[in-house]
Coordinates of C-alpha atoms in Angstrom, one line a residue:
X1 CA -61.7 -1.9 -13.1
X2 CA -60.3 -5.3 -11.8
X3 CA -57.7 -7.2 -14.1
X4 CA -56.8 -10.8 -13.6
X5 CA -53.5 -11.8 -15.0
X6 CA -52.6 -15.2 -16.4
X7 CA -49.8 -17.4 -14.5
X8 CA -47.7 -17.0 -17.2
X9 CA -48.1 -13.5 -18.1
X10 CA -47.5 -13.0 -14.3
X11 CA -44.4 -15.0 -14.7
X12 CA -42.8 -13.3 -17.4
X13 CA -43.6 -9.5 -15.7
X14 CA -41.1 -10.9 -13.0
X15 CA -38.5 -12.2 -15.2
X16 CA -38.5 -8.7 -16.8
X17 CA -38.4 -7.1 -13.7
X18 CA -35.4 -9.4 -12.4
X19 CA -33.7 -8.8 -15.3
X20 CA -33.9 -4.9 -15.5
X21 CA -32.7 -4.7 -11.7
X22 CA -29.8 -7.6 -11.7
X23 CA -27.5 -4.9 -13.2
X24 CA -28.0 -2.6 -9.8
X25 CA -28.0 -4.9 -7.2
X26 CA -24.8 -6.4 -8.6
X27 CA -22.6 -2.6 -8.4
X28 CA -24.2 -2.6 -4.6
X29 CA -22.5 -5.9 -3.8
X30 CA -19.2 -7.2 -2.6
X31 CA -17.9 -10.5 -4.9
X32 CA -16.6 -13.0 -3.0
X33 CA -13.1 -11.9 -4.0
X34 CA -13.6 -8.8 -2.0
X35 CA -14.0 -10.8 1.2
X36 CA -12.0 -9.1 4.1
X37 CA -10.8 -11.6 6.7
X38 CA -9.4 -11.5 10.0
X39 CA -7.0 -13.5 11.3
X40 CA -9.4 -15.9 13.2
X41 CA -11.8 -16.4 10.4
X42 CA -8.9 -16.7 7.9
X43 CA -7.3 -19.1 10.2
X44 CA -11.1 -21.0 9.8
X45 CA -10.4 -20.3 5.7
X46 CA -7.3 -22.2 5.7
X47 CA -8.2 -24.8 8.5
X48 CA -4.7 -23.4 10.8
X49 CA -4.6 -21.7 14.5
X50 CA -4.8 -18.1 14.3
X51 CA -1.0 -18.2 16.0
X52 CA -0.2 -19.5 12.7
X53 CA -1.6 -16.8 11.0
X54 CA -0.3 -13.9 13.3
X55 CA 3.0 -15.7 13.0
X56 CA 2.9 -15.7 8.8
X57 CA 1.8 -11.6 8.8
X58 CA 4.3 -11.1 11.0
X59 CA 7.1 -12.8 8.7
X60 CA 5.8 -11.2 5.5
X61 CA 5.1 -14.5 4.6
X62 CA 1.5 -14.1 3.5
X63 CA -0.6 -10.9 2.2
X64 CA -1.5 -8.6 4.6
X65 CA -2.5 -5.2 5.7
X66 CA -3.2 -3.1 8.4
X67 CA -6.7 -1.2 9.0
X68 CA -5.6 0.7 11.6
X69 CA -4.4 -1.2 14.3
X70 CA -6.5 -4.5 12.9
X71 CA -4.0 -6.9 10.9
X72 CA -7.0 -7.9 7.3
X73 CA -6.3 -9.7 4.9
X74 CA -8.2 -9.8 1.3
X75 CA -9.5 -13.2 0.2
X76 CA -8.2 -12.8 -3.8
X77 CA -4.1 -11.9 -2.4
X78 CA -5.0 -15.1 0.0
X79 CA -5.9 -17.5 -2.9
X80 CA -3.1 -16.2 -5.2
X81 CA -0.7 -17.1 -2.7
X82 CA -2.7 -19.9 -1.8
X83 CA -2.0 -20.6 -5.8
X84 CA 1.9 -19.3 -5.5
X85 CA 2.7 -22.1 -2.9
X86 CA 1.2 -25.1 -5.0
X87 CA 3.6 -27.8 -6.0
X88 CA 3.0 -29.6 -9.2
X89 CA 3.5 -33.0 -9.1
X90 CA 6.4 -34.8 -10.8
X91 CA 5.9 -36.2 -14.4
X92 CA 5.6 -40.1 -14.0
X93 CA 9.3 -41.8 -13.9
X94 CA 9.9 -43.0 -17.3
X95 CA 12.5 -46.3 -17.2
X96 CA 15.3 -45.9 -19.8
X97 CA 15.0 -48.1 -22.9
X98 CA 18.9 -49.8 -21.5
X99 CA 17.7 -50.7 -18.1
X100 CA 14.7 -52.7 -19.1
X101 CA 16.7 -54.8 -21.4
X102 CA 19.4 -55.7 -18.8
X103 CA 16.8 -56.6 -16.6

């Protein structure tokens, strides 16, 4: 017994199917956050020389830790300290009311 499907009957078969597995292949992957880098490809991440880098973990300047003897660092500590050393930019300079005048 041979069936033929229509396109869209097809179609919708795979959306099902997509849908039902998205939840497991999502708790079988890493997010982004959960990047691990190395010195050299964090130095790549934040466009520095690895020195730099080696020179910042060795400071305690910048999130690190230690698998084993390998110096890692976790990509969501990076970009909240990447976040902690933002400065905010001044308000504009408002002239006082009295200055204007005796212009």
């Amino acid at each position: 017994m041979k069936t033929e499907l229509e396109q869209q009957d097809i179609q919708l078969i795979a959306e099902k199917v997509a849908e039902t597995l998205k939840p497991l292949l999502n708790n079988n992957r890493y997010t982004e956050d959960d990047m691990i880098f190395t010195p050299e490809t964090l130095a790549e991440y934040l466009k520095v020389e690895p020195s730099w880098v080696y020179k910042q973990a060795s400071d305690k300047k910048i999130p690190h830790f230690k698998s084993g003897k390998y110096l890692r660092f976790k990509k969501s500590a990076i970009d909240k300290w990447i976040t902690s050393q933002s400065i905010e930019p001044l308000p504009p300079y408002k002239i006082p009311s009295k200055i204007k005048a005796a212009s």
